[in-house]
Coordinates of C-alpha atoms and ligand atoms in Angstrom, one line a residue:
X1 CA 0.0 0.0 0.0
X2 CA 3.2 2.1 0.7
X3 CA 3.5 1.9 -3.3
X4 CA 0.4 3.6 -3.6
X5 CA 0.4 6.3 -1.4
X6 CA 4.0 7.6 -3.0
X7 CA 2.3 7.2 -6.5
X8 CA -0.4 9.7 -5.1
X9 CA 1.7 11.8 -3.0
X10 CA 3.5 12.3 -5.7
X11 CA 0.7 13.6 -8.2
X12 CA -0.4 15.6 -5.5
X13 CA 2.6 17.3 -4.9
X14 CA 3.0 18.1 -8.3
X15 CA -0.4 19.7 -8.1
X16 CA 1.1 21.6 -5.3
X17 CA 3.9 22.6 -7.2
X18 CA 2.0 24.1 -10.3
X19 CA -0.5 25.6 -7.8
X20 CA 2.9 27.5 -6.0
X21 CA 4.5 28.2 -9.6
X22 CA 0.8 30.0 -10.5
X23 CA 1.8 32.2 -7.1
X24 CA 4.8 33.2 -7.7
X25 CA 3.7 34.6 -11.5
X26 CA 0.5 36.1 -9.4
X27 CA 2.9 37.9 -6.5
X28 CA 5.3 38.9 -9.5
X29 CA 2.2 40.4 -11.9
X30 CA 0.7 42.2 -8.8
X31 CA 4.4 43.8 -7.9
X32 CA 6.9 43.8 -9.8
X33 CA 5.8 42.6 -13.6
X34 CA 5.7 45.9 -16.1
X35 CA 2.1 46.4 -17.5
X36 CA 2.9 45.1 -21.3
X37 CA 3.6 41.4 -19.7
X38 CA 0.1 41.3 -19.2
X39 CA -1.1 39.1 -22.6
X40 CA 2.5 36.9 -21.5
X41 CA 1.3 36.3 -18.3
X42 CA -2.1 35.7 -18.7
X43 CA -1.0 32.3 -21.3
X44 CA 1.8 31.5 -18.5
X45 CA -1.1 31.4 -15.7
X46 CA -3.5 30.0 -17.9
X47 CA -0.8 26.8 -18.6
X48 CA -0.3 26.3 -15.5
X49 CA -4.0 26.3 -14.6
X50 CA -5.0 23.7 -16.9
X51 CA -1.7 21.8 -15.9
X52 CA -3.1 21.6 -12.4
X53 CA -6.4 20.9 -13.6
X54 CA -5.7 17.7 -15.6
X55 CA -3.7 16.3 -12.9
X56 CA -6.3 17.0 -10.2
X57 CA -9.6 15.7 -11.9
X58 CA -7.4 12.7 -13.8
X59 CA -9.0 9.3 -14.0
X60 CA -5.1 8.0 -12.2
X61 CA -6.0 10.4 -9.2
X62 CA -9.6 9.1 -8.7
X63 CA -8.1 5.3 -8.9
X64 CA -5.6 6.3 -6.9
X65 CA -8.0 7.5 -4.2
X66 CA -10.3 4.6 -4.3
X67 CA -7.4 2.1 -3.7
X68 CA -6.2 4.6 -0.8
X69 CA -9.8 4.6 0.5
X70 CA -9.6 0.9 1.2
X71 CA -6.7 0.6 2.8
X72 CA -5.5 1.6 6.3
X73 CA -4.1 4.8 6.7
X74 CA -2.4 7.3 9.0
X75 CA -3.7 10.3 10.3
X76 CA -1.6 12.8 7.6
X77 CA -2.1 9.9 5.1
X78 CA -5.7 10.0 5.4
X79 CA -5.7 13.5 6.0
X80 CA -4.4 14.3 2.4
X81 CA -6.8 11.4 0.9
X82 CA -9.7 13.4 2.2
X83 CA -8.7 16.4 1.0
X84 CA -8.1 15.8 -2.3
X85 CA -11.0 13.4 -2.5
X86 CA -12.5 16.7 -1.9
X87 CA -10.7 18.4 -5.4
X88 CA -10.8 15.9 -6.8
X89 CA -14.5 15.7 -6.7
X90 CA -14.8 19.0 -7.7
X91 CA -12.4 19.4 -10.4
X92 CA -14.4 16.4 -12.0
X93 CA -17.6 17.5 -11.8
X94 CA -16.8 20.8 -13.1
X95 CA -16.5 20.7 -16.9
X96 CA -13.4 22.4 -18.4
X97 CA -15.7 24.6 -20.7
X98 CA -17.8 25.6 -17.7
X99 CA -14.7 26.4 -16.3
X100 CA -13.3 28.2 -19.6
X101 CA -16.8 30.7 -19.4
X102 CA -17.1 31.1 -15.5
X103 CA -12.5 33.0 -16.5
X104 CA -14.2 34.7 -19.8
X105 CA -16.7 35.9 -17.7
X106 CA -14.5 37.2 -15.2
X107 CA -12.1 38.9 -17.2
X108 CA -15.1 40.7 -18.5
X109 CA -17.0 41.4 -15.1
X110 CA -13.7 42.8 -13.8
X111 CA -13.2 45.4 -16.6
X112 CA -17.0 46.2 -16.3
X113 CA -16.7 46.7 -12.7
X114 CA -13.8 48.6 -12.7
X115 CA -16.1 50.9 -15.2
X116 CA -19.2 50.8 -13.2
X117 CA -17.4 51.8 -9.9
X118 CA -15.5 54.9 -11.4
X119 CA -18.6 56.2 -12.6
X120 CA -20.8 54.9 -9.9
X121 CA -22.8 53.1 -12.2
X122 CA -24.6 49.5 -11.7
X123 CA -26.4 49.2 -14.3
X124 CA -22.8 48.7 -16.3
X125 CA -21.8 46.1 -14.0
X126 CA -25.4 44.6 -13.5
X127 CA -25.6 42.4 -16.7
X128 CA -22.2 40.5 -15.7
X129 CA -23.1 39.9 -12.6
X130 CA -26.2 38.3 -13.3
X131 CA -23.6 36.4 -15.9
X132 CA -21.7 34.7 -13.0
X133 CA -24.8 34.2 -10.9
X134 CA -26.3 32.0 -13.4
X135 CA -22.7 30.3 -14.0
X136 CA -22.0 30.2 -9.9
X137 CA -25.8 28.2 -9.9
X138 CA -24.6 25.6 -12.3
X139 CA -21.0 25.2 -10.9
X140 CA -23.4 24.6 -6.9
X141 CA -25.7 22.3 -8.7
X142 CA -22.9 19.9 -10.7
X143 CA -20.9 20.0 -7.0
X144 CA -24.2 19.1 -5.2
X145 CA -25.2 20.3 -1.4
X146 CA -26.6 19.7 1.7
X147 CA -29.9 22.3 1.6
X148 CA -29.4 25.4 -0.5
X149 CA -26.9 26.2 -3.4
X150 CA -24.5 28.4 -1.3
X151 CA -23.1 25.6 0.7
X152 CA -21.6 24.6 -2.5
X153 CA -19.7 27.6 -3.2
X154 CA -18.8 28.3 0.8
X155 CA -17.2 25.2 0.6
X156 CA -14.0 26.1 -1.7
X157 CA -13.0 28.5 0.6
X158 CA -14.5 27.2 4.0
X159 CA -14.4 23.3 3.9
X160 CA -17.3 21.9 6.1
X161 CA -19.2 24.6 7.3
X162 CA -22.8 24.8 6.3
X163 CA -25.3 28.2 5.0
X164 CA -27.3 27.1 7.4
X165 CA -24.6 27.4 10.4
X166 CA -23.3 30.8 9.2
X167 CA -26.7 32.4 9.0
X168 CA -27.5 31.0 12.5
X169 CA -24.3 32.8 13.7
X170 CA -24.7 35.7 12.4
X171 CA -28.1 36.2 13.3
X172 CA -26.6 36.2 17.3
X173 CA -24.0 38.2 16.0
X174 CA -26.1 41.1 14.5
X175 CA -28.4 43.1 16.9
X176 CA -26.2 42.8 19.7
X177 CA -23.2 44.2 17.5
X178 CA -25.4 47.1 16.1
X179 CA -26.8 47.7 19.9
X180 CA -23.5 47.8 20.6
X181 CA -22.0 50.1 18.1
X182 CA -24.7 52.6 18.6
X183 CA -23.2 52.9 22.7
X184 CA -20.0 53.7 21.3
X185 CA -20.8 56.6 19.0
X186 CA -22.7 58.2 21.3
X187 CA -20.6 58.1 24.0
X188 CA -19.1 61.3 25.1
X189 CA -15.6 60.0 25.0
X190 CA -14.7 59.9 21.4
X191 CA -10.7 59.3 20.6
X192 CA -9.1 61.9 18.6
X193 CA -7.8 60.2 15.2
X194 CA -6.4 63.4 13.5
X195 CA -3.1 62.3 15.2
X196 CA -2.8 59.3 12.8
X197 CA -2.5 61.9 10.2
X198 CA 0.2 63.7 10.5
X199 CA 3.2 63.8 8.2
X200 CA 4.8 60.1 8.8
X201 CA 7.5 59.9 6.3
X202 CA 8.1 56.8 4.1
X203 CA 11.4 55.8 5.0
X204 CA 10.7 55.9 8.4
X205 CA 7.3 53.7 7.9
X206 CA 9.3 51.2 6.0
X207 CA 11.6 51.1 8.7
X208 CA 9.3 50.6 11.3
X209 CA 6.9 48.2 9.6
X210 CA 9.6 45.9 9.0
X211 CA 10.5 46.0 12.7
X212 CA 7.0 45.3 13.9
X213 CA 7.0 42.2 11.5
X214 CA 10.4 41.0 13.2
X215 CA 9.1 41.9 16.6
X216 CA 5.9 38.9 16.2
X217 CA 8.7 36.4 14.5
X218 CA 8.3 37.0 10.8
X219 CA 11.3 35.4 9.5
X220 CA 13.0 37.1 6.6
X221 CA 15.1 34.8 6.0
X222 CA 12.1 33.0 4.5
X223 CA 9.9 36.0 3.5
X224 CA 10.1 39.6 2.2
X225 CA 7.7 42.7 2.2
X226 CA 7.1 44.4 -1.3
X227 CA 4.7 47.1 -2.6
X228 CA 1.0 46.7 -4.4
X229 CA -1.9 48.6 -4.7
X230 CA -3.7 45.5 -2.4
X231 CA -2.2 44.4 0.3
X232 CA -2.1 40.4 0.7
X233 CA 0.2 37.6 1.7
X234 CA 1.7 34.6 -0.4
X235 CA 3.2 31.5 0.6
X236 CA 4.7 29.2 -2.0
X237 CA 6.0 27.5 0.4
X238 CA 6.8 27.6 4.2
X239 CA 10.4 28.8 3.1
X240 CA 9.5 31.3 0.8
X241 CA 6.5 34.2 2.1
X242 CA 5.4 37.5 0.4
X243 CA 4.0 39.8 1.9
X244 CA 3.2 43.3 0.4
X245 CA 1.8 46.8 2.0
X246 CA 1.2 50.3 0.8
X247 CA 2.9 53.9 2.4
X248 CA 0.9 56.7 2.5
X249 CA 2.7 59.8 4.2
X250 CA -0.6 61.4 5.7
X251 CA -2.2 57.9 7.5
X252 CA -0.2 55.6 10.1
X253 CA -2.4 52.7 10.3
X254 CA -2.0 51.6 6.7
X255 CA 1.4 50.4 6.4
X256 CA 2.1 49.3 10.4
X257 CA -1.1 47.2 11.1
X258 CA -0.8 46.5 7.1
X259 CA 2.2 44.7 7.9
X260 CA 1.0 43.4 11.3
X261 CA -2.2 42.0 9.7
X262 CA -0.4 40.5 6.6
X263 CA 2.6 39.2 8.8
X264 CA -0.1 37.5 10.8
X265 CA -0.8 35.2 7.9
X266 CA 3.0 35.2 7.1
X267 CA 3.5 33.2 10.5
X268 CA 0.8 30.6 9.1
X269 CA 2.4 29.8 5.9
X270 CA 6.0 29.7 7.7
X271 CA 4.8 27.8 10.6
X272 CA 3.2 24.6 7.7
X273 CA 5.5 21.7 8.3
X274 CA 7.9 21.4 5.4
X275 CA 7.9 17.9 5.6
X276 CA 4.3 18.0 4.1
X277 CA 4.9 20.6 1.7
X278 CA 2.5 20.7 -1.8
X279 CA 0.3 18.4 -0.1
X280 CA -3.1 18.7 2.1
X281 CA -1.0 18.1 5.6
X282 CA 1.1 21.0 4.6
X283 CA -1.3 23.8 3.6
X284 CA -3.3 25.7 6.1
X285 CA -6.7 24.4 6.6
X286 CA -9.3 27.1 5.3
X287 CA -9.1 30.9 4.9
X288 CA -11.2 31.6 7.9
X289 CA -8.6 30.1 10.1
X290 CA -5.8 31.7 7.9
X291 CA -7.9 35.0 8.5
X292 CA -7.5 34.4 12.4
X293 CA -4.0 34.4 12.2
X294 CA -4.2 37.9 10.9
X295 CA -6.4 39.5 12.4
X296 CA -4.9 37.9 15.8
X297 CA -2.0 39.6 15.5
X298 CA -3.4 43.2 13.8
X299 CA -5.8 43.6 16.5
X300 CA -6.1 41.4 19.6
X301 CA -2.1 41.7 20.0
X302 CA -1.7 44.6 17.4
X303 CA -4.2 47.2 18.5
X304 CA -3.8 46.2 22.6
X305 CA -2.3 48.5 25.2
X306 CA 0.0 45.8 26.3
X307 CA 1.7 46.1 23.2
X308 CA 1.8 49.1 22.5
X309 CA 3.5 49.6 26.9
X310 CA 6.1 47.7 25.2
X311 CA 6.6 49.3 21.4
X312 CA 5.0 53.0 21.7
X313 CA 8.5 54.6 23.0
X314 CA 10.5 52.9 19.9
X315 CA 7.2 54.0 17.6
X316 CA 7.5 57.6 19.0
X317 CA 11.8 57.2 18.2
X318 CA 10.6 56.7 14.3
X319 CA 8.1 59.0 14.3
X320 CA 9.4 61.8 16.5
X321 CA 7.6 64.8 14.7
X322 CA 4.3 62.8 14.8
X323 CA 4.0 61.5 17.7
X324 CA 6.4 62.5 20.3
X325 CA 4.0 64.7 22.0
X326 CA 1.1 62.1 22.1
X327 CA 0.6 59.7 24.9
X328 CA 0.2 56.6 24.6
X329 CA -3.4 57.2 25.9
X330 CA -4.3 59.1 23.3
X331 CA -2.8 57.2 20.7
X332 CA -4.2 53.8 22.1
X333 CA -7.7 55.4 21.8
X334 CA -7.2 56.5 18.1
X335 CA -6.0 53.5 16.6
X336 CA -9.0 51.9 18.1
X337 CA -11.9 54.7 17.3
X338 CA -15.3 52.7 16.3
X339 CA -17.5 53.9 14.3
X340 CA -20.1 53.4 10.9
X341 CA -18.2 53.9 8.0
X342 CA -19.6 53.1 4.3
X343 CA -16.3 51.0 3.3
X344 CA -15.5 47.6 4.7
X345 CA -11.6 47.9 4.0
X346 CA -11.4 50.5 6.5
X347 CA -13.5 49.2 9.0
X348 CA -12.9 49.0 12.7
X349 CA -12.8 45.4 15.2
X350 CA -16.3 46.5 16.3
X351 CA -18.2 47.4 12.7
X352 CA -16.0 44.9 10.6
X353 CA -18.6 42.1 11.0
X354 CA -21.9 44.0 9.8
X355 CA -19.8 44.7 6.9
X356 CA -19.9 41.5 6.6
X357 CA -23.2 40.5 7.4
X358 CA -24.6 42.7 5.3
X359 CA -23.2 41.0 2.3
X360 CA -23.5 37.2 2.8
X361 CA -27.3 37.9 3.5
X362 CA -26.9 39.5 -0.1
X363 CA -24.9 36.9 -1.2
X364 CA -27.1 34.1 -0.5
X365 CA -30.8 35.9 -1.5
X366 CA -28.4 36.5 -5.1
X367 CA -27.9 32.9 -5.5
X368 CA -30.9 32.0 -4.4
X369 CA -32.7 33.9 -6.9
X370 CA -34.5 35.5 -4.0
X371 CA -33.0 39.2 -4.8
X372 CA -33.0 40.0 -8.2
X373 CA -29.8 41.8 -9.7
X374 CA -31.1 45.2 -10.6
X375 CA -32.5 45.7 -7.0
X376 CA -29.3 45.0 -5.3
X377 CA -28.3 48.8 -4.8
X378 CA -31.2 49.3 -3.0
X379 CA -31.1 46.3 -0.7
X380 CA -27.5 47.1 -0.3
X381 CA -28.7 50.8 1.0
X382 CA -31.5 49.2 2.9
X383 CA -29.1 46.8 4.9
X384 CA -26.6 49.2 5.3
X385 CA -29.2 51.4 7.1
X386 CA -30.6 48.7 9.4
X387 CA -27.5 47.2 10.5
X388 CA -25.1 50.4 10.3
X389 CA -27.0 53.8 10.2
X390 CA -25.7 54.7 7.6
X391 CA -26.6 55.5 3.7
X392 CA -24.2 54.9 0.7
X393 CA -24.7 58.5 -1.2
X394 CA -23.7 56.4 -4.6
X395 CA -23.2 52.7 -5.4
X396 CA -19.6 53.6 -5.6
X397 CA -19.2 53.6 -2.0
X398 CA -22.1 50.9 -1.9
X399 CA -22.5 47.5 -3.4
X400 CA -19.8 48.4 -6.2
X401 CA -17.1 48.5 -3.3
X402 CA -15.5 45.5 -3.7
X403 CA -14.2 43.7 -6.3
X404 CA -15.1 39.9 -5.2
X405 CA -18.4 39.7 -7.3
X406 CA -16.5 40.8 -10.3
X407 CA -14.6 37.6 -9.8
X408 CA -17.0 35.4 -9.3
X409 CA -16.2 34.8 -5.1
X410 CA -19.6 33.9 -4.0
X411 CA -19.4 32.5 -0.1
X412 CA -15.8 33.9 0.7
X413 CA -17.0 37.0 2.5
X414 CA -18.4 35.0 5.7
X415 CA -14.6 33.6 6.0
X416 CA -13.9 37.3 7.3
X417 CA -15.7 37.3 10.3
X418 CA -15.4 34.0 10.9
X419 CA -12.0 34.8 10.8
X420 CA -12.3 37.9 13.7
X421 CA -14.9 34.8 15.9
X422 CA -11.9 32.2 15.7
X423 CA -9.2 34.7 16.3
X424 CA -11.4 35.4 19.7
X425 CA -11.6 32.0 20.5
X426 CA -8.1 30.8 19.9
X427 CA -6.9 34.0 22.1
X428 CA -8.9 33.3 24.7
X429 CA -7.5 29.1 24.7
X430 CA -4.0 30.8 24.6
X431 CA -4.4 32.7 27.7
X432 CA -5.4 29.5 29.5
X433 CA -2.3 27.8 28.3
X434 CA 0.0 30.8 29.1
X435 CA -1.6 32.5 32.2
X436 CA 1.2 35.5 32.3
X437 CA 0.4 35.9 28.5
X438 CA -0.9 40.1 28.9
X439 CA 2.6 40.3 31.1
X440 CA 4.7 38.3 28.2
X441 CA 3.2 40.8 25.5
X442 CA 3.3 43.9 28.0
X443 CA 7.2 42.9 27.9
X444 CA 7.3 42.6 24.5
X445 CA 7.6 39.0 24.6
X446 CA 5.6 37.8 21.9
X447 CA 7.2 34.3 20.6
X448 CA 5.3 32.3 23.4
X449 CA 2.1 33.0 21.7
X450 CA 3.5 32.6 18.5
X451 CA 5.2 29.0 19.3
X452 CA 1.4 28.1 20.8
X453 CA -0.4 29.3 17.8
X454 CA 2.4 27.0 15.7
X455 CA 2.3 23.9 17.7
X456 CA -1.6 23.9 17.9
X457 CA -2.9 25.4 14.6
X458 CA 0.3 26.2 11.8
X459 CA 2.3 22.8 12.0
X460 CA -1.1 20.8 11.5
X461 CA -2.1 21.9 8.3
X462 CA -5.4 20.6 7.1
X463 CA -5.2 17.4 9.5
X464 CA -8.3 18.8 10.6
X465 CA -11.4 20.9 8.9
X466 CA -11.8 24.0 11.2
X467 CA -14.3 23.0 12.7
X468 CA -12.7 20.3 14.4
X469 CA -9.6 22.0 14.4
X470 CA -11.5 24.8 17.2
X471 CA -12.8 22.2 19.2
X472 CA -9.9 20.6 19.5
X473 CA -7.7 23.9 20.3
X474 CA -10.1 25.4 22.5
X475 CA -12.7 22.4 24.0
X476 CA -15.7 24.3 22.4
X477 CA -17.5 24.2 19.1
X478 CA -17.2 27.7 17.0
X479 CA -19.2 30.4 19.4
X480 CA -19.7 34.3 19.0
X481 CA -19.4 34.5 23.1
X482 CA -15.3 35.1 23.1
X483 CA -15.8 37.5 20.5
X484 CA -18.4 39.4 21.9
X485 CA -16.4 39.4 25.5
X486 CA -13.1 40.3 23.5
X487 CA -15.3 43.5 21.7
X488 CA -17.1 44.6 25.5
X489 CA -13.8 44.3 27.6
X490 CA -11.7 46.4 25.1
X491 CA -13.8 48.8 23.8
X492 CA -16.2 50.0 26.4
X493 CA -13.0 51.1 28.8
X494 CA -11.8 53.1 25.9
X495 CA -15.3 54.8 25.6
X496 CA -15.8 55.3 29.1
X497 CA -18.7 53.2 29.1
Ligands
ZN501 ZN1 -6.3 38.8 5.6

């Protein structure tokens, strides 16, 4: 049976392989690649796509699986068999021309949208996405689900989890968040955030970004930080991590908690065991967890007091015009102001999840044909209202915000805030395990949390789905309660409530 397993491991880590070549071109076009190589690279990422594609839904993979299926395996072995059971599945039951139109489609939708949103228009952008909706349907219905269509498309980005369980999570999450919210703004203690835009020179931002990245354990040696218009985080391996941010000279939080948040995931791809690399065992388990890692480290460590007692007086060294004056009182409250803002990106902890909210319940009345297209903009206002108080003044700053519909990502929004509920809950396991943790970070310690978060959540991989993996970190299922004692215990001191 040992013959067996190598033959798959084998095709599956050449899968991995292409999948981590396609990367590499995808950090380079968004960084470094002039704009002509555009046609070039499209034909480079479009061979390596259908490379990956033939090996994943080949008839030697599926006989491969079966044999493995029968057989007694280890945990990693049987690990990677379910997972790419799992791909497998899917890459079968997806026909390569349904494929081919879903990428046409995109490439169009994503110019359109582009369009649309500059001129605040959705009538430009409304015809392709109806497009991918009716593509999206018939990718959900060849896959197959449990009760509605959107479980389907939740499950390429968060393996397991169910519509069903999402809705009934965020529907504990939402009044009490938007009760909540409303407490804040009208408090009569509101931080003072004009301090965060002063003149904080690039150099110096560089500088100090890169030092904050060191400071949680971001290894260099296997990772570097770049520039792009989007911030995000690559790993083509646990040797090799990309990270990129943006500088701009009139706003502090961009680059610095940037970095921190990006870094965060950084730490997951460099913690994955190399042993396992291009397989299942090797590669983090969904992008809700991934999210967690992030947003652990850019706000429940990043955004804390504790942290910043330990790195405000080397902040205030690099930033001497800007902030030598401040306390770190004041500075503590304006990185963490709350409040309703129209665009997601720039959310706070406390609002980030209604963003959120408001566009999975979207989202899944969309593919349920229970919204129509062309009254999006106003649902989108509606929602926004109810769960926010606030109106979009165009659809530029409403439903065209973001980019994800253009490409066809139905169901990855949710992994967001399930991303900020994890986070929560794995912070709260961590402080049982370390009980001086607050004094560990307060000294600027922060590798005992890091070396916990890698021995119970990077090093595993996908050995378990998320859900599992959460139970087993923390004893409890997936719950909004560490989130919403996390949210209270910060932010009501900081408001004087
Ligand atoms: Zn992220």
């Amino acid at each position: 049976m040992s013959d067996t397993y190598d033959k798959f491991i084998n095709l599956v880590c050449e899968i991995g392989q292409l999948d981590s070549i396609a990367q590499l071109l995808d950090w380079d076009s968004e960084t470094y690649m002039p704009g002509n190589g555009l046609h070039v690279r499209a034909d480079q990422l479009a061979l390596t796509a259908a490379m990956a594609h033939e090996r994943r839904s080949s008839s030697r993979l599926g006989d491969l699986l079966s044999q493995l299926e029968q057989s007694n395996l280890d945990p990693v072995q049987a690990a990677n068999v379910r997972e790419i059971r799992r791909l497998h599945d899917r890459a079968v039951k997806v026909p390569a021309e349904l494929v081919r139109r879903i990428a046409h489609a995109m490439t169009l939708a994503k110019d359109a949208w582009g369009k649309a949103r500059e001129a605040s228009s959705f009538p430009t952008f409304a015809p392709h996405l109806e497009e991918l909706l009716t593509l999206k349907r018939q990718v959900a219905d060849l896959i197959g689900y449990r009760t509605e269509r959107y479980d389907a498309l939740m499950d390429d980005f968060e393996p397991g989890i169910t519509t069903a369980e999402v809705a009934a999570i965020f529907a504990s999450l939402r009044g009490p968040l938007a009760a909540f919210v409303r407490q804040l703004t009208e408090s009569k203690r509101q931080p003072d955030t004009s301090i965060l835009h002063r003149h904080f020179p690039r150099e110096a931002q560089e500088r100090f970004s890169r030092r904050m990245a060191e400071a949680i354990g971001f290894n260099f040696n296997a990772g570097r930080i770049d520039v792009s218009k989007h911030p995000f985080c690559t790993g083509m391996g646990p040797g090799d991590v990309r990270l990129t941010t943006r500088y701009y000279e009139d706003f502090f939080n961009a680059s610095v908690f940037g970095v921190l948040h990006e870094a965060g995931h950084g730490l997951y791809e460099q913690g994955l065991d190399p042993k396992h690399v291009f397989t299942p065992a090797g590669q983090s388990v969904s992008l809700g967890v991934h999210e967690s890692q992030s947003r652990m480290w850019e706000n429940l460590v990043g955004r804390s007091r504790p942290f910043w007692e330990a790195f405000y007086p080397e902040c205030q060294k690099a930033f001497p015009q800007a902030l030598g004056s401040v306390s770190l009182d004041a500075f503590y409250g304006a990185i963490n102001r709350v409040g309703p803002s129209l665009i997601r990106v720039e959310a706070d902890e406390v609002t980030y999840n209604l963003h959120i909210i408001v566009r999975f319940e979207l989202e899944r009345a969309m593919i349920d044909g229970k919204l129509a297209v062309k009254e999006v903009p106003e649902a989108w206002n509606a929602k926004m209202r109810e769960l926010l108080g606030v109106t979009p003044p165009n659809d530029r700053e409403g439903c065209l915000q973001d980019i994800h519909w253009s490409m066809g990502t139905f169901g990855y929004f949710p992994t967001y805030a399930l991303g900020n509920l994890y986070a929560a809950q794995f912070f709260e396991a961590a402080h049982r395990a370390i009980p001086d943790l607050t004094d560990r970070i307060r000294r600027g310690e922060l590798s005992p949390l890091r070396e916990w978060l890698r021995t119970n959540i990077h090093v595993l991989g996908s050995r378990y789905r998320a859900g599992d993996l959460v139970q087993r970190v923390t004893g409890n299922p997936l719950s909004t309660e560490p989130f919403m004692r996390y949210i209270h215990g910060k932010f009501a001191p900081i408001y004087g409530l």
